[in-house]
């Protein structure tokens, strides 16, 4: 018998991949962030250290932001719209548990939105090389690549997880989305106030191994919290 999560992921991903608007949206977002990257990279500066900091910034900040923008419609479609159209009623009557159903949908959101990370990173690499004469593959450290390709993409997914839980749990998800934004902003402020970012920038880098460790701990705690909320939310508690 197939794994129920795998079956949900396969169904959800295939439904979107077969649509023409998915590739169009992916291409459009890539073009938009191509322009954003061009603005960042062509900033006039003669200081090599500042240029390298700008390079780290473009790879660490912009790709996950692009992923968040791309994932937002999928969150609404796979949770909000299905709830509004009463499709969740039939899903809740199936033998699959709510956490597995939710997990399959969240994983599908990840598979559908992560390609923008690869595309934006590739575009930025070419722009930095051809416009600034700097090769990110040589200049950027291993922690920066880990942060750009693995850790920061988890931030939009944490947002997706909390948003989907709030959509299922409450009848006024807009309020919960506002609270999600507040929680994310508060977490960023706490992280910045620790002084580690400032110390890292003073050393000529935005990301180092210590920042990686703090980021992993933060993502682990956030993921643990949302998993706890989902497992405490059984099918009877879903607000339809």
PDB file of C-alpha atoms in Angstrom:
ATOM      1  CA  UNK A   1       0.000   0.000   0.000  1.00  0.00           C
ATOM      2  CA  UNK A   2       1.297   3.460  -0.905  1.00  0.00           C
ATOM      3  CA  UNK A   3       2.350   5.907   1.771  1.00  0.00           C
ATOM      4  CA  UNK A   4      -0.638   8.264   2.260  1.00  0.00           C
ATOM      5  CA  UNK A   5       1.618  11.339   2.497  1.00  0.00           C
ATOM      6  CA  UNK A   6       3.349  10.392  -0.771  1.00  0.00           C
ATOM      7  CA  UNK A   7      -0.053   9.934  -2.420  1.00  0.00           C
ATOM      8  CA  UNK A   8      -1.210  13.393  -1.273  1.00  0.00           C
ATOM      9  CA  UNK A   9       2.032  15.040  -2.408  1.00  0.00           C
ATOM     10  CA  UNK A  10       1.870  13.351  -5.814  1.00  0.00           C
ATOM     11  CA  UNK A  11      -1.749  14.393  -6.335  1.00  0.00           C
ATOM     12  CA  UNK A  12      -1.264  17.991  -5.223  1.00  0.00           C
ATOM     13  CA  UNK A  13       1.935  18.550  -7.234  1.00  0.00           C
ATOM     14  CA  UNK A  14       0.601  16.983 -10.435  1.00  0.00           C
ATOM     15  CA  UNK A  15      -2.511  19.135 -10.273  1.00  0.00           C
ATOM     16  CA  UNK A  16      -0.395  22.301 -10.388  1.00  0.00           C
ATOM     17  CA  UNK A  17       2.370  21.135 -12.741  1.00  0.00           C
ATOM     18  CA  UNK A  18      -0.212  20.407 -15.424  1.00  0.00           C
ATOM     19  CA  UNK A  19      -1.410  24.009 -15.352  1.00  0.00           C
ATOM     20  CA  UNK A  20       0.113  26.576 -17.702  1.00  0.00           C
ATOM     21  CA  UNK A  21      -0.184  29.384 -15.177  1.00  0.00           C
ATOM     22  CA  UNK A  22       2.328  27.660 -12.862  1.00  0.00           C
ATOM     23  CA  UNK A  23       5.235  27.920 -15.302  1.00  0.00           C
ATOM     24  CA  UNK A  24       4.148  31.439 -16.243  1.00  0.00           C
ATOM     25  CA  UNK A  25       4.114  32.511 -12.598  1.00  0.00           C
ATOM     26  CA  UNK A  26       7.503  30.884 -12.009  1.00  0.00           C
ATOM     27  CA  UNK A  27       8.983  32.676 -15.023  1.00  0.00           C
ATOM     28  CA  UNK A  28       7.398  36.011 -14.114  1.00  0.00           C
ATOM     29  CA  UNK A  29       8.745  35.904 -10.557  1.00  0.00           C
ATOM     30  CA  UNK A  30      12.203  35.020 -11.853  1.00  0.00           C
ATOM     31  CA  UNK A  31      12.166  38.028 -14.189  1.00  0.00           C
ATOM     32  CA  UNK A  32      10.999  40.337 -11.405  1.00  0.00           C
ATOM     33  CA  UNK A  33      13.770  39.253  -9.069  1.00  0.00           C
ATOM     34  CA  UNK A  34      16.239  39.466 -11.925  1.00  0.00           C
ATOM     35  CA  UNK A  35      15.498  43.181 -11.892  1.00  0.00           C
ATOM     36  CA  UNK A  36      15.811  43.317  -8.102  1.00  0.00           C
ATOM     37  CA  UNK A  37      19.181  41.583  -8.301  1.00  0.00           C
ATOM     38  CA  UNK A  38      20.354  43.972 -11.009  1.00  0.00           C
ATOM     39  CA  UNK A  39      19.536  46.950  -8.767  1.00  0.00           C
ATOM     40  CA  UNK A  40      21.477  45.431  -5.864  1.00  0.00           C
ATOM     41  CA  UNK A  41      24.482  44.420  -7.921  1.00  0.00           C
ATOM     42  CA  UNK A  42      24.898  47.681  -9.854  1.00  0.00           C
ATOM     43  CA  UNK A  43      25.055  49.828  -6.724  1.00  0.00           C
ATOM     44  CA  UNK A  44      28.146  52.060  -7.079  1.00  0.00           C
ATOM     45  CA  UNK A  45      30.836  51.122  -4.557  1.00  0.00           C
ATOM     46  CA  UNK A  46      34.582  50.751  -4.730  1.00  0.00           C
ATOM     47  CA  UNK A  47      34.919  48.849  -1.471  1.00  0.00           C
ATOM     48  CA  UNK A  48      35.406  45.115  -2.111  1.00  0.00           C
ATOM     49  CA  UNK A  49      34.203  44.208   1.379  1.00  0.00           C
ATOM     50  CA  UNK A  50      30.930  46.078   0.838  1.00  0.00           C
ATOM     51  CA  UNK A  51      30.501  44.339  -2.529  1.00  0.00           C
ATOM     52  CA  UNK A  52      30.934  40.936  -0.911  1.00  0.00           C
ATOM     53  CA  UNK A  53      28.438  41.839   1.826  1.00  0.00           C
ATOM     54  CA  UNK A  54      25.960  42.886  -0.862  1.00  0.00           C
ATOM     55  CA  UNK A  55      26.574  39.558  -2.590  1.00  0.00           C
ATOM     56  CA  UNK A  56      25.834  37.594   0.578  1.00  0.00           C
ATOM     57  CA  UNK A  57      22.741  39.725   1.137  1.00  0.00           C
ATOM     58  CA  UNK A  58      21.339  39.025  -2.342  1.00  0.00           C
ATOM     59  CA  UNK A  59      21.765  35.270  -1.918  1.00  0.00           C
ATOM     60  CA  UNK A  60      20.506  35.038   1.665  1.00  0.00           C
ATOM     61  CA  UNK A  61      17.571  37.474   1.655  1.00  0.00           C
ATOM     62  CA  UNK A  62      16.077  37.700  -1.837  1.00  0.00           C
ATOM     63  CA  UNK A  63      15.596  33.990  -2.820  1.00  0.00           C
ATOM     64  CA  UNK A  64      13.491  33.064   0.259  1.00  0.00           C
ATOM     65  CA  UNK A  65      11.465  36.242  -0.232  1.00  0.00           C
ATOM     66  CA  UNK A  66      10.769  35.125  -3.810  1.00  0.00           C
ATOM     67  CA  UNK A  67       9.807  31.689  -2.494  1.00  0.00           C
ATOM     68  CA  UNK A  68       7.417  33.237   0.017  1.00  0.00           C
ATOM     69  CA  UNK A  69       5.699  35.260  -2.711  1.00  0.00           C
ATOM     70  CA  UNK A  70       5.389  32.181  -4.939  1.00  0.00           C
ATOM     71  CA  UNK A  71       4.129  29.932  -2.123  1.00  0.00           C
ATOM     72  CA  UNK A  72       1.470  32.320  -0.840  1.00  0.00           C
ATOM     73  CA  UNK A  73      -1.144  31.517  -3.574  1.00  0.00           C
ATOM     74  CA  UNK A  74      -0.571  27.777  -3.036  1.00  0.00           C
ATOM     75  CA  UNK A  75      -1.279  28.134   0.690  1.00  0.00           C
ATOM     76  CA  UNK A  76      -4.550  29.891  -0.097  1.00  0.00           C
ATOM     77  CA  UNK A  77      -5.453  27.404  -2.831  1.00  0.00           C
ATOM     78  CA  UNK A  78      -4.702  24.188  -0.957  1.00  0.00           C
ATOM     79  CA  UNK A  79      -6.128  25.245   2.398  1.00  0.00           C
ATOM     80  CA  UNK A  80      -8.237  28.407   2.208  1.00  0.00           C
ATOM     81  CA  UNK A  81      -9.962  27.776  -1.130  1.00  0.00           C
ATOM     82  CA  UNK A  82     -10.594  24.085  -0.426  1.00  0.00           C
ATOM     83  CA  UNK A  83     -12.063  25.019   2.917  1.00  0.00           C
ATOM     84  CA  UNK A  84     -14.215  27.744   1.325  1.00  0.00           C
ATOM     85  CA  UNK A  85     -15.424  25.385  -1.418  1.00  0.00           C
ATOM     86  CA  UNK A  86     -16.170  22.668   1.154  1.00  0.00           C
ATOM     87  CA  UNK A  87     -13.697  20.237  -0.411  1.00  0.00           C
ATOM     88  CA  UNK A  88     -12.122  19.658   2.984  1.00  0.00           C
ATOM     89  CA  UNK A  89     -15.355  18.069   4.183  1.00  0.00           C
ATOM     90  CA  UNK A  90     -14.829  15.084   1.884  1.00  0.00           C
ATOM     91  CA  UNK A  91     -11.117  14.928   2.696  1.00  0.00           C
ATOM     92  CA  UNK A  92     -11.833  14.754   6.415  1.00  0.00           C
ATOM     93  CA  UNK A  93     -13.988  11.661   5.899  1.00  0.00           C
ATOM     94  CA  UNK A  94     -11.103   9.673   4.361  1.00  0.00           C
ATOM     95  CA  UNK A  95      -9.056   7.185   6.455  1.00  0.00           C
ATOM     96  CA  UNK A  96      -5.929   9.382   6.269  1.00  0.00           C
ATOM     97  CA  UNK A  97      -5.190  11.290   9.464  1.00  0.00           C
ATOM     98  CA  UNK A  98      -5.306  15.077   9.525  1.00  0.00           C
ATOM     99  CA  UNK A  99      -1.548  15.482  10.273  1.00  0.00           C
ATOM    100  CA  UNK A 100      -0.673  13.284   7.276  1.00  0.00           C
ATOM    101  CA  UNK A 101      -3.110  15.127   5.036  1.00  0.00           C
ATOM    102  CA  UNK A 102      -1.704  18.462   6.198  1.00  0.00           C
ATOM    103  CA  UNK A 103       1.875  17.205   5.857  1.00  0.00           C
ATOM    104  CA  UNK A 104       1.281  16.066   2.282  1.00  0.00           C
ATOM    105  CA  UNK A 105      -0.136  19.450   1.315  1.00  0.00           C
ATOM    106  CA  UNK A 106       2.703  21.375   3.000  1.00  0.00           C
ATOM    107  CA  UNK A 107       5.343  19.217   1.293  1.00  0.00           C
ATOM    108  CA  UNK A 108       3.616  19.837  -2.044  1.00  0.00           C
ATOM    109  CA  UNK A 109       3.785  23.596  -1.403  1.00  0.00           C
ATOM    110  CA  UNK A 110       7.518  23.191  -0.801  1.00  0.00           C
ATOM    111  CA  UNK A 111       8.081  21.237  -4.037  1.00  0.00           C
ATOM    112  CA  UNK A 112       6.081  23.783  -6.021  1.00  0.00           C
ATOM    113  CA  UNK A 113       7.783  26.872  -4.586  1.00  0.00           C
ATOM    114  CA  UNK A 114      11.403  25.724  -4.050  1.00  0.00           C
ATOM    115  CA  UNK A 115      12.307  25.847  -7.796  1.00  0.00           C
ATOM    116  CA  UNK A 116      12.256  29.654  -7.566  1.00  0.00           C
ATOM    117  CA  UNK A 117      15.167  29.395  -5.099  1.00  0.00           C
ATOM    118  CA  UNK A 118      17.288  27.533  -7.663  1.00  0.00           C
ATOM    119  CA  UNK A 119      16.302  29.885 -10.487  1.00  0.00           C
ATOM    120  CA  UNK A 120      16.990  33.080  -8.519  1.00  0.00           C
ATOM    121  CA  UNK A 121      20.331  31.764  -7.223  1.00  0.00           C
ATOM    122  CA  UNK A 122      21.389  30.827 -10.766  1.00  0.00           C
ATOM    123  CA  UNK A 123      20.301  34.215 -12.129  1.00  0.00           C
ATOM    124  CA  UNK A 124      22.151  36.093  -9.374  1.00  0.00           C
ATOM    125  CA  UNK A 125      25.275  34.012  -9.953  1.00  0.00           C
ATOM    126  CA  UNK A 126      25.318  34.961 -13.638  1.00  0.00           C
ATOM    127  CA  UNK A 127      24.604  38.635 -12.900  1.00  0.00           C
ATOM    128  CA  UNK A 128      27.386  38.904 -10.328  1.00  0.00           C
ATOM    129  CA  UNK A 129      29.822  37.179 -12.662  1.00  0.00           C
ATOM    130  CA  UNK A 130      29.059  39.138 -15.838  1.00  0.00           C
ATOM    131  CA  UNK A 131      28.225  42.573 -14.390  1.00  0.00           C
ATOM    132  CA  UNK A 132      30.512  42.781 -11.358  1.00  0.00           C
ATOM    133  CA  UNK A 133      33.259  40.341 -12.368  1.00  0.00           C
ATOM    134  CA  UNK A 134      32.804  38.372  -9.145  1.00  0.00           C
ATOM    135  CA  UNK A 135      32.240  34.613  -9.018  1.00  0.00           C
ATOM    136  CA  UNK A 136      29.872  33.684  -6.149  1.00  0.00           C
ATOM    137  CA  UNK A 137      30.975  30.029  -6.337  1.00  0.00           C
ATOM    138  CA  UNK A 138      34.476  31.125  -5.351  1.00  0.00           C
ATOM    139  CA  UNK A 139      33.726  34.070  -3.061  1.00  0.00           C
ATOM    140  CA  UNK A 140      30.794  32.856  -0.976  1.00  0.00           C
ATOM    141  CA  UNK A 141      31.598  30.559   1.924  1.00  0.00           C
ATOM    142  CA  UNK A 142      30.006  27.179   2.619  1.00  0.00           C
ATOM    143  CA  UNK A 143      27.822  28.633   5.443  1.00  0.00           C
ATOM    144  CA  UNK A 144      26.368  31.181   3.003  1.00  0.00           C
ATOM    145  CA  UNK A 145      25.424  28.448   0.516  1.00  0.00           C
ATOM    146  CA  UNK A 146      23.893  26.340   3.297  1.00  0.00           C
ATOM    147  CA  UNK A 147      21.921  29.355   4.459  1.00  0.00           C
ATOM    148  CA  UNK A 148      20.784  30.273   0.938  1.00  0.00           C
ATOM    149  CA  UNK A 149      19.836  26.797  -0.315  1.00  0.00           C
ATOM    150  CA  UNK A 150      18.712  24.988   2.842  1.00  0.00           C
ATOM    151  CA  UNK A 151      17.961  27.191   5.846  1.00  0.00           C
ATOM    152  CA  UNK A 152      16.323  30.391   4.561  1.00  0.00           C
ATOM    153  CA  UNK A 153      13.910  28.432   2.298  1.00  0.00           C
ATOM    154  CA  UNK A 154      12.545  26.922   5.511  1.00  0.00           C
ATOM    155  CA  UNK A 155      11.355  30.354   6.674  1.00  0.00           C
ATOM    156  CA  UNK A 156       8.579  30.622   4.023  1.00  0.00           C
ATOM    157  CA  UNK A 157       7.633  27.035   4.854  1.00  0.00           C
ATOM    158  CA  UNK A 158       7.316  27.841   8.565  1.00  0.00           C
ATOM    159  CA  UNK A 159       5.040  30.703   7.574  1.00  0.00           C
ATOM    160  CA  UNK A 160       3.076  28.331   5.309  1.00  0.00           C
ATOM    161  CA  UNK A 161       2.748  25.837   8.148  1.00  0.00           C
ATOM    162  CA  UNK A 162       1.421  28.378  10.672  1.00  0.00           C
ATOM    163  CA  UNK A 163      -0.880  29.965   8.095  1.00  0.00           C
ATOM    164  CA  UNK A 164      -2.362  26.615   7.045  1.00  0.00           C
ATOM    165  CA  UNK A 165      -2.926  25.653  10.676  1.00  0.00           C
ATOM    166  CA  UNK A 166      -4.696  28.974  11.347  1.00  0.00           C
ATOM    167  CA  UNK A 167      -6.883  28.485   8.245  1.00  0.00           C
ATOM    168  CA  UNK A 168      -7.943  25.043   9.473  1.00  0.00           C
ATOM    169  CA  UNK A 169      -8.373  26.044  13.113  1.00  0.00           C
ATOM    170  CA  UNK A 170     -10.097  29.434  12.892  1.00  0.00           C
ATOM    171  CA  UNK A 171     -12.887  30.963  10.870  1.00  0.00           C
ATOM    172  CA  UNK A 172     -10.996  34.279  10.626  1.00  0.00           C
ATOM    173  CA  UNK A 173      -7.602  33.338   9.155  1.00  0.00           C
ATOM    174  CA  UNK A 174      -6.752  36.943   8.260  1.00  0.00           C
ATOM    175  CA  UNK A 175      -6.364  37.731  11.942  1.00  0.00           C
ATOM    176  CA  UNK A 176      -4.129  34.720  12.407  1.00  0.00           C
ATOM    177  CA  UNK A 177      -2.020  35.690   9.384  1.00  0.00           C
ATOM    178  CA  UNK A 178      -1.478  39.101  11.000  1.00  0.00           C
ATOM    179  CA  UNK A 179      -0.391  37.337  14.187  1.00  0.00           C
ATOM    180  CA  UNK A 180       1.943  35.144  12.124  1.00  0.00           C
ATOM    181  CA  UNK A 181       3.578  38.232  10.637  1.00  0.00           C
ATOM    182  CA  UNK A 182       3.943  39.688  14.131  1.00  0.00           C
ATOM    183  CA  UNK A 183       5.539  36.480  15.423  1.00  0.00           C
ATOM    184  CA  UNK A 184       7.990  36.328  12.512  1.00  0.00           C
ATOM    185  CA  UNK A 185       8.906  39.991  12.941  1.00  0.00           C
ATOM    186  CA  UNK A 186       9.396  39.539  16.684  1.00  0.00           C
ATOM    187  CA  UNK A 187      11.650  36.533  16.069  1.00  0.00           C
ATOM    188  CA  UNK A 188      13.773  38.547  13.643  1.00  0.00           C
ATOM    189  CA  UNK A 189      14.090  41.410  16.144  1.00  0.00           C
ATOM    190  CA  UNK A 190      15.126  39.033  18.924  1.00  0.00           C
ATOM    191  CA  UNK A 191      17.669  37.439  16.615  1.00  0.00           C
ATOM    192  CA  UNK A 192      19.125  40.795  15.591  1.00  0.00           C
ATOM    193  CA  UNK A 193      19.237  42.036  19.184  1.00  0.00           C
ATOM    194  CA  UNK A 194      21.479  39.117  20.099  1.00  0.00           C
ATOM    195  CA  UNK A 195      24.336  40.997  18.474  1.00  0.00           C
ATOM    196  CA  UNK A 196      25.560  37.981  16.518  1.00  0.00           C
ATOM    197  CA  UNK A 197      24.595  39.505  13.171  1.00  0.00           C
ATOM    198  CA  UNK A 198      26.442  42.711  14.023  1.00  0.00           C
ATOM    199  CA  UNK A 199      29.541  40.775  15.065  1.00  0.00           C
ATOM    200  CA  UNK A 200      29.376  38.734  11.882  1.00  0.00           C
ATOM    201  CA  UNK A 201      29.062  41.809   9.636  1.00  0.00           C
ATOM    202  CA  UNK A 202      31.965  43.442  11.458  1.00  0.00           C
ATOM    203  CA  UNK A 203      34.089  40.448  10.457  1.00  0.00           C
ATOM    204  CA  UNK A 204      33.200  41.001   6.788  1.00  0.00           C
ATOM    205  CA  UNK A 205      30.473  38.343   6.547  1.00  0.00           C
ATOM    206  CA  UNK A 206      26.740  38.228   7.158  1.00  0.00           C
ATOM    207  CA  UNK A 207      26.640  34.464   7.672  1.00  0.00           C
ATOM    208  CA  UNK A 208      29.028  32.217   9.587  1.00  0.00           C
ATOM    209  CA  UNK A 209      28.759  28.824  11.268  1.00  0.00           C
ATOM    210  CA  UNK A 210      27.448  30.324  14.518  1.00  0.00           C
ATOM    211  CA  UNK A 211      24.631  32.064  12.631  1.00  0.00           C
ATOM    212  CA  UNK A 212      23.872  28.728  10.942  1.00  0.00           C
ATOM    213  CA  UNK A 213      23.569  26.991  14.329  1.00  0.00           C
ATOM    214  CA  UNK A 214      21.285  29.702  15.752  1.00  0.00           C
ATOM    215  CA  UNK A 215      19.130  29.559  12.596  1.00  0.00           C
ATOM    216  CA  UNK A 216      18.779  25.774  12.751  1.00  0.00           C
ATOM    217  CA  UNK A 217      17.748  25.963  16.413  1.00  0.00           C
ATOM    218  CA  UNK A 218      15.166  28.655  15.644  1.00  0.00           C
ATOM    219  CA  UNK A 219      13.685  26.726  12.710  1.00  0.00           C
ATOM    220  CA  UNK A 220      13.611  23.504  14.736  1.00  0.00           C
ATOM    221  CA  UNK A 221      11.714  25.192  17.574  1.00  0.00           C
ATOM    222  CA  UNK A 222       9.238  26.827  15.189  1.00  0.00           C
ATOM    223  CA  UNK A 223       8.688  23.541  13.301  1.00  0.00           C
ATOM    224  CA  UNK A 224       8.206  21.669  16.578  1.00  0.00           C
ATOM    225  CA  UNK A 225       5.585  24.184  17.693  1.00  0.00           C
ATOM    226  CA  UNK A 226       3.562  23.965  14.486  1.00  0.00           C
ATOM    227  CA  UNK A 227       3.738  20.148  14.487  1.00  0.00           C
ATOM    228  CA  UNK A 228       2.458  20.133  18.064  1.00  0.00           C
ATOM    229  CA  UNK A 229      -0.425  22.405  17.047  1.00  0.00           C
ATOM    230  CA  UNK A 230      -1.306  20.188  14.078  1.00  0.00           C
ATOM    231  CA  UNK A 231      -1.223  16.959  16.108  1.00  0.00           C
ATOM    232  CA  UNK A 232      -3.457  18.568  18.729  1.00  0.00           C
ATOM    233  CA  UNK A 233      -5.867  19.572  15.953  1.00  0.00           C
ATOM    234  CA  UNK A 234      -7.975  16.511  15.156  1.00  0.00           C
ATOM    235  CA  UNK A 235     -10.604  16.318  12.427  1.00  0.00           C
ATOM    236  CA  UNK A 236     -13.397  17.354  14.758  1.00  0.00           C
ATOM    237  CA  UNK A 237     -11.651  20.645  15.584  1.00  0.00           C
ATOM    238  CA  UNK A 238     -11.329  21.817  11.986  1.00  0.00           C
ATOM    239  CA  UNK A 239     -13.477  24.923  11.465  1.00  0.00           C
ATOM    240  CA  UNK A 240     -15.321  24.524   8.161  1.00  0.00           C
TER     241      UNK A 240
END
